[in-house]
Short mmCIF file of C-alpha atoms in Angstrom, two decimals:
data_model
loop_
_atom_site.label_atom_id
_atom_site.label_comp_id
_atom_site.label_asym_id
_atom_site.label_seq_id
_atom_site.Cartn_x
_atom_site.Cartn_y
_atom_site.Cartn_z
CA UNK A 1 51.30 19.26 -35.10
CA UNK A 2 48.76 21.23 -37.25
CA UNK A 3 44.74 20.57 -36.42
CA UNK A 4 42.49 20.66 -39.10
CA UNK A 5 38.60 21.62 -38.48
CA UNK A 6 36.33 19.26 -39.11
CA UNK A 7 34.40 20.39 -41.75
CA UNK A 8 30.61 19.98 -40.02
CA UNK A 9 32.02 22.81 -37.13
CA UNK A 10 33.40 24.93 -39.68
CA UNK A 11 30.42 25.00 -41.62
CA UNK A 12 28.25 25.51 -38.68
CA UNK A 13 30.72 28.28 -37.67
CA UNK A 14 29.99 29.76 -41.18
CA UNK A 15 26.24 29.74 -40.96
CA UNK A 16 26.67 31.53 -37.21
CA UNK A 17 29.02 34.35 -38.72
CA UNK A 18 26.34 34.67 -41.52
CA UNK A 19 23.08 34.98 -39.34
CA UNK A 20 25.30 37.39 -36.99
CA UNK A 21 25.76 39.51 -40.20
CA UNK A 22 22.09 39.18 -40.95
CA UNK A 23 20.76 40.48 -37.99
CA UNK A 24 23.09 43.08 -37.82
CA UNK A 25 21.57 44.48 -41.21
CA UNK A 26 18.19 43.66 -39.97
CA UNK A 27 18.49 45.77 -36.79
CA UNK A 28 20.48 48.58 -38.77
CA UNK A 29 17.42 48.64 -41.47
CA UNK A 30 14.98 49.42 -38.40
CA UNK A 31 17.10 51.71 -37.32
CA UNK A 32 16.84 53.73 -40.76
CA UNK A 33 13.13 53.29 -41.01
CA UNK A 34 13.21 55.02 -36.96
CA UNK A 35 15.33 57.85 -38.30
CA UNK A 36 13.11 58.41 -41.34
CA UNK A 37 9.86 58.14 -39.54
CA UNK A 38 11.23 60.97 -36.90
CA UNK A 39 11.95 63.01 -39.90
CA UNK A 40 9.08 62.62 -42.01
CA UNK A 41 6.98 63.44 -39.10
CA UNK A 42 8.72 66.71 -38.34
CA UNK A 43 8.64 67.63 -41.60
CA UNK A 44 4.83 68.21 -41.11
CA UNK A 45 5.48 71.55 -38.99
CA UNK A 46 3.79 69.96 -35.74
CA UNK A 47 3.87 73.30 -33.87
CA UNK A 48 2.34 75.49 -36.65
CA UNK A 49 -0.45 73.09 -36.62
CA UNK A 50 -1.39 72.97 -32.59
CA UNK A 51 -4.81 73.00 -32.17
CA UNK A 52 -6.34 71.95 -35.36
CA UNK A 53 -7.45 68.30 -34.19
CA UNK A 54 -8.58 70.78 -30.94
CA UNK A 55 -8.42 67.70 -28.70
CA UNK A 56 -4.78 68.27 -28.43
CA UNK A 57 -5.55 71.48 -26.58
CA UNK A 58 -7.81 69.81 -24.08
CA UNK A 59 -4.96 67.44 -23.57
CA UNK A 60 -1.74 70.43 -23.15
CA UNK A 61 -4.45 72.82 -21.10
CA UNK A 62 -5.35 69.95 -18.77
CA UNK A 63 -1.78 68.76 -18.26
CA UNK A 64 -0.97 72.83 -17.48
CA UNK A 65 -3.57 73.03 -15.37
CA UNK A 66 -2.07 69.51 -13.37
CA UNK A 67 1.46 71.17 -13.47
CA UNK A 68 0.05 73.96 -11.61
CA UNK A 69 -1.62 72.04 -8.83
CA UNK A 70 -4.95 72.70 -10.07
CA UNK A 71 -5.93 69.36 -10.79
CA UNK A 72 -7.45 67.52 -13.70
CA UNK A 73 -9.85 70.11 -14.78
CA UNK A 74 -10.80 71.69 -17.79
CA UNK A 75 -9.41 74.97 -17.60
CA UNK A 76 -10.91 76.92 -20.28
CA UNK A 77 -14.46 76.42 -18.49
CA UNK A 78 -15.79 79.05 -15.57
CA UNK A 79 -15.52 77.10 -12.23
CA UNK A 80 -13.56 73.68 -11.59
CA UNK A 81 -15.10 71.36 -14.01
CA UNK A 82 -13.62 68.13 -13.85
CA UNK A 83 -11.90 66.30 -17.18
CA UNK A 84 -13.59 63.60 -17.73
CA UNK A 85 -13.38 62.80 -21.44
CA UNK A 86 -9.91 61.32 -21.67
CA UNK A 87 -8.29 59.09 -18.80
CA UNK A 88 -5.61 60.82 -16.75
CA UNK A 89 -2.65 59.39 -17.36
CA UNK A 90 -1.29 60.99 -20.82
CA UNK A 91 -1.85 64.55 -19.30
CA UNK A 92 -0.24 63.50 -16.51
CA UNK A 93 3.11 62.87 -18.72
CA UNK A 94 2.67 65.96 -20.56
CA UNK A 95 1.97 67.69 -16.59
CA UNK A 96 5.69 66.92 -16.58
CA UNK A 97 6.41 68.71 -19.86
CA UNK A 98 4.84 71.86 -18.51
CA UNK A 99 7.50 71.31 -15.44
CA UNK A 100 10.20 71.09 -17.06
CA UNK A 101 9.40 73.94 -19.54
CA UNK A 102 6.54 76.27 -18.75
CA UNK A 103 7.04 78.50 -21.74
CA UNK A 104 4.30 77.80 -24.35
CA UNK A 105 4.69 77.31 -27.32
CA UNK A 106 8.08 76.37 -26.86
CA UNK A 107 7.42 73.35 -24.50
CA UNK A 108 5.60 71.88 -27.83
CA UNK A 109 8.75 70.88 -29.10
CA UNK A 110 8.97 68.66 -25.81
CA UNK A 111 6.02 67.50 -26.14
CA UNK A 112 6.28 66.43 -29.19
CA UNK A 113 9.00 64.68 -28.86
CA UNK A 114 7.55 62.61 -26.35
CA UNK A 115 5.09 61.37 -28.74
CA UNK A 116 7.25 60.85 -31.40
CA UNK A 117 9.50 58.46 -28.68
CA UNK A 118 6.26 56.31 -28.28
CA UNK A 119 5.99 56.03 -32.38
CA UNK A 120 9.17 54.71 -32.41
CA UNK A 121 8.19 52.10 -29.90
CA UNK A 122 5.02 51.45 -31.72
CA UNK A 123 7.15 50.86 -34.96
CA UNK A 124 9.64 48.34 -32.86
CA UNK A 125 6.81 46.56 -31.36
CA UNK A 126 5.17 46.10 -34.75
CA UNK A 127 8.49 44.62 -36.34
CA UNK A 128 8.94 42.21 -33.33
CA UNK A 129 5.41 40.76 -33.47
CA UNK A 130 5.37 40.66 -37.49
CA UNK A 131 8.92 38.95 -37.65
CA UNK A 132 7.21 35.85 -35.38
CA UNK A 133 3.96 35.29 -37.69
CA UNK A 134 3.94 32.53 -40.22
CA UNK A 135 5.58 33.37 -43.71
CA UNK A 136 6.42 37.11 -42.74
CA UNK A 137 10.20 36.78 -41.51
CA UNK A 138 12.20 39.57 -40.76
CA UNK A 139 12.50 41.69 -43.89
CA UNK A 140 8.72 41.40 -44.58
CA UNK A 141 8.02 42.93 -41.23
CA UNK A 142 10.08 45.63 -42.19
CA UNK A 143 8.58 46.30 -45.68
CA UNK A 144 5.38 46.54 -43.34
CA UNK A 145 6.97 48.93 -40.76
CA UNK A 146 8.33 51.17 -43.67
CA UNK A 147 4.96 51.03 -45.10
CA UNK A 148 3.83 52.78 -41.26
CA UNK A 149 6.28 55.51 -42.01
CA UNK A 150 4.34 56.69 -45.38
CA UNK A 151 1.18 56.55 -43.85
CA UNK A 152 0.21 60.31 -43.90
CA UNK A 153 -2.48 60.23 -40.64
CA UNK A 154 0.24 58.14 -39.02
CA UNK A 155 2.61 60.78 -39.35
CA UNK A 156 0.29 63.83 -38.63
CA UNK A 157 -0.58 61.72 -34.95
CA UNK A 158 3.04 61.24 -34.31
CA UNK A 159 3.41 65.25 -34.73
CA UNK A 160 0.58 65.74 -32.36
CA UNK A 161 -0.15 66.29 -28.85
CA UNK A 162 -2.33 63.34 -28.80
CA UNK A 163 -2.57 59.89 -27.35
CA UNK A 164 -2.92 57.93 -30.15
CA UNK A 165 0.47 57.00 -31.00
CA UNK A 166 1.03 56.49 -27.38
CA UNK A 167 -1.72 54.26 -26.73
CA UNK A 168 -1.07 52.09 -29.85
CA UNK A 169 2.60 51.58 -28.76
CA UNK A 170 1.63 50.24 -25.49
CA UNK A 171 -1.20 48.40 -26.72
CA UNK A 172 0.87 46.68 -29.38
CA UNK A 173 3.52 46.10 -26.81
CA UNK A 174 0.91 44.37 -23.78
CA UNK A 175 0.13 42.04 -26.53
CA UNK A 176 3.46 41.01 -28.05
CA UNK A 177 4.87 40.43 -24.49
CA UNK A 178 1.42 38.57 -23.99
CA UNK A 179 1.98 36.05 -26.84
CA UNK A 180 6.02 35.56 -26.03
CA UNK A 181 4.47 34.71 -22.49
CA UNK A 182 1.99 32.33 -23.64
CA UNK A 183 4.65 30.57 -26.23
CA UNK A 184 7.48 30.41 -23.33
CA UNK A 185 4.80 28.94 -20.59
CA UNK A 186 6.35 29.04 -17.04
CA UNK A 187 9.44 30.49 -18.65
CA UNK A 188 8.08 34.18 -19.54
CA UNK A 189 7.67 35.50 -16.04
CA UNK A 190 9.38 38.73 -17.39
CA UNK A 191 7.02 39.04 -20.67
CA UNK A 192 4.12 38.14 -18.27
CA UNK A 193 5.20 41.38 -15.86
CA UNK A 194 5.94 43.36 -18.73
CA UNK A 195 2.47 42.80 -20.63
CA UNK A 196 0.60 43.16 -17.56
CA UNK A 197 2.16 46.60 -16.62
CA UNK A 198 1.82 47.99 -20.30
CA UNK A 199 -1.74 46.94 -20.33
CA UNK A 200 -2.28 48.61 -17.23
CA UNK A 201 -0.44 51.77 -18.54
CA UNK A 202 -2.35 51.83 -21.85
CA UNK A 203 -6.06 51.63 -19.79
CA UNK A 204 -4.64 55.13 -18.62
CA UNK A 205 -4.35 56.59 -21.90
CA UNK A 206 -7.72 55.42 -23.30
CA UNK A 207 -10.33 53.81 -21.96
CA UNK A 208 -10.41 51.50 -25.09
CA UNK A 209 -7.33 49.48 -23.22
CA UNK A 210 -9.95 48.06 -21.36
CA UNK A 211 -10.93 45.98 -24.67
CA UNK A 212 -7.02 45.14 -25.33
CA UNK A 213 -6.80 43.97 -21.20
CA UNK A 214 -10.19 41.37 -21.78
CA UNK A 215 -8.47 40.51 -25.10
CA UNK A 216 -5.44 39.26 -23.40
CA UNK A 217 -7.45 37.84 -20.68
CA UNK A 218 -9.65 35.57 -23.02
CA UNK A 219 -6.03 34.26 -24.63
CA UNK A 220 -4.57 33.27 -21.30
CA UNK A 221 -8.19 31.35 -20.43
CA UNK A 222 -8.62 29.68 -23.90
CA UNK A 223 -4.85 28.44 -23.07
CA UNK A 224 -5.52 27.37 -19.71
CA UNK A 225 -2.81 29.81 -18.48
CA UNK A 226 -4.74 30.70 -14.75
CA UNK A 227 -1.54 31.39 -13.25
CA UNK A 228 0.25 33.55 -15.60
CA UNK A 229 -3.24 35.37 -16.15
CA UNK A 230 -3.04 36.30 -12.26
CA UNK A 231 0.20 38.18 -12.54
CA UNK A 232 -0.87 39.95 -15.72
CA UNK A 233 -4.07 41.01 -13.80
CA UNK A 234 -2.00 41.93 -10.55
CA UNK A 235 0.69 44.04 -12.45
CA UNK A 236 -1.86 45.80 -14.32
CA UNK A 237 -3.89 46.87 -11.34
CA UNK A 238 -1.58 49.10 -10.11
CA UNK A 239 -1.65 51.37 -13.06
CA UNK A 240 -5.16 50.92 -14.12
CA UNK A 241 -6.45 51.83 -10.86
CA UNK A 242 -4.68 54.85 -11.02
CA UNK A 243 -7.11 55.88 -13.71
CA UNK A 244 -9.99 53.96 -12.60
CA UNK A 245 -10.29 55.42 -9.20
CA UNK A 246 -9.40 58.99 -10.62
CA UNK A 247 -12.95 58.82 -12.59
CA UNK A 248 -14.71 56.62 -9.85
CA UNK A 249 -13.85 59.68 -7.47
CA UNK A 250 -14.90 62.63 -10.13
CA UNK A 251 -18.32 61.07 -10.65
CA UNK A 252 -18.72 60.33 -7.02
CA UNK A 253 -17.73 64.09 -6.13
#
């Protein structure tokens, strides 16, 4: 006996198959944008331009001092002058680069690779956030992400030893996760934890992360999500205190 599929069920299956094909195309397009981004950033010859921005030299020299056990200082100054211009977390990551490869300038490639990895994270978070905006959808979000790859300043910062692009990735990621947790209410536990951790780490990269944390906190308060806000604050305290306490200690001593 031959069983004939119901037209409605067959149509639903076709729609699901079409949706899966569309999702694959979207993610393939996003992957292509990421490859183009890395290729375009490396074409700027980043190792040859190291030191032009000056602050990249401060980051990398302080990271070298951390890797050698000298503390978070400015080694180019006499004595042991504490490095107070930037939070410590990015230099700690760069200290790991010095540990893996202490040969300068060869280790610049590894440091720039770290920045590019954060840049890819920024583009992914930008796509994920924009696709949920009213009237934007997947292909509109991809177009905007593609325009980021064409921005010369973004490419220059992506191919440098600077904290701007890593901070943007963490800040945007925390905002996207906070937005998802607000939409899901009590069902967004993992999103809440992720938002708290990322916003805490963003404070460790730039003090501007405090403004990001305040914006997320106000958003939760306006929607009366006090319990979720408590979880965000709890997750943000540990990485945030790593930076805040180091700054307070340096000021007191």
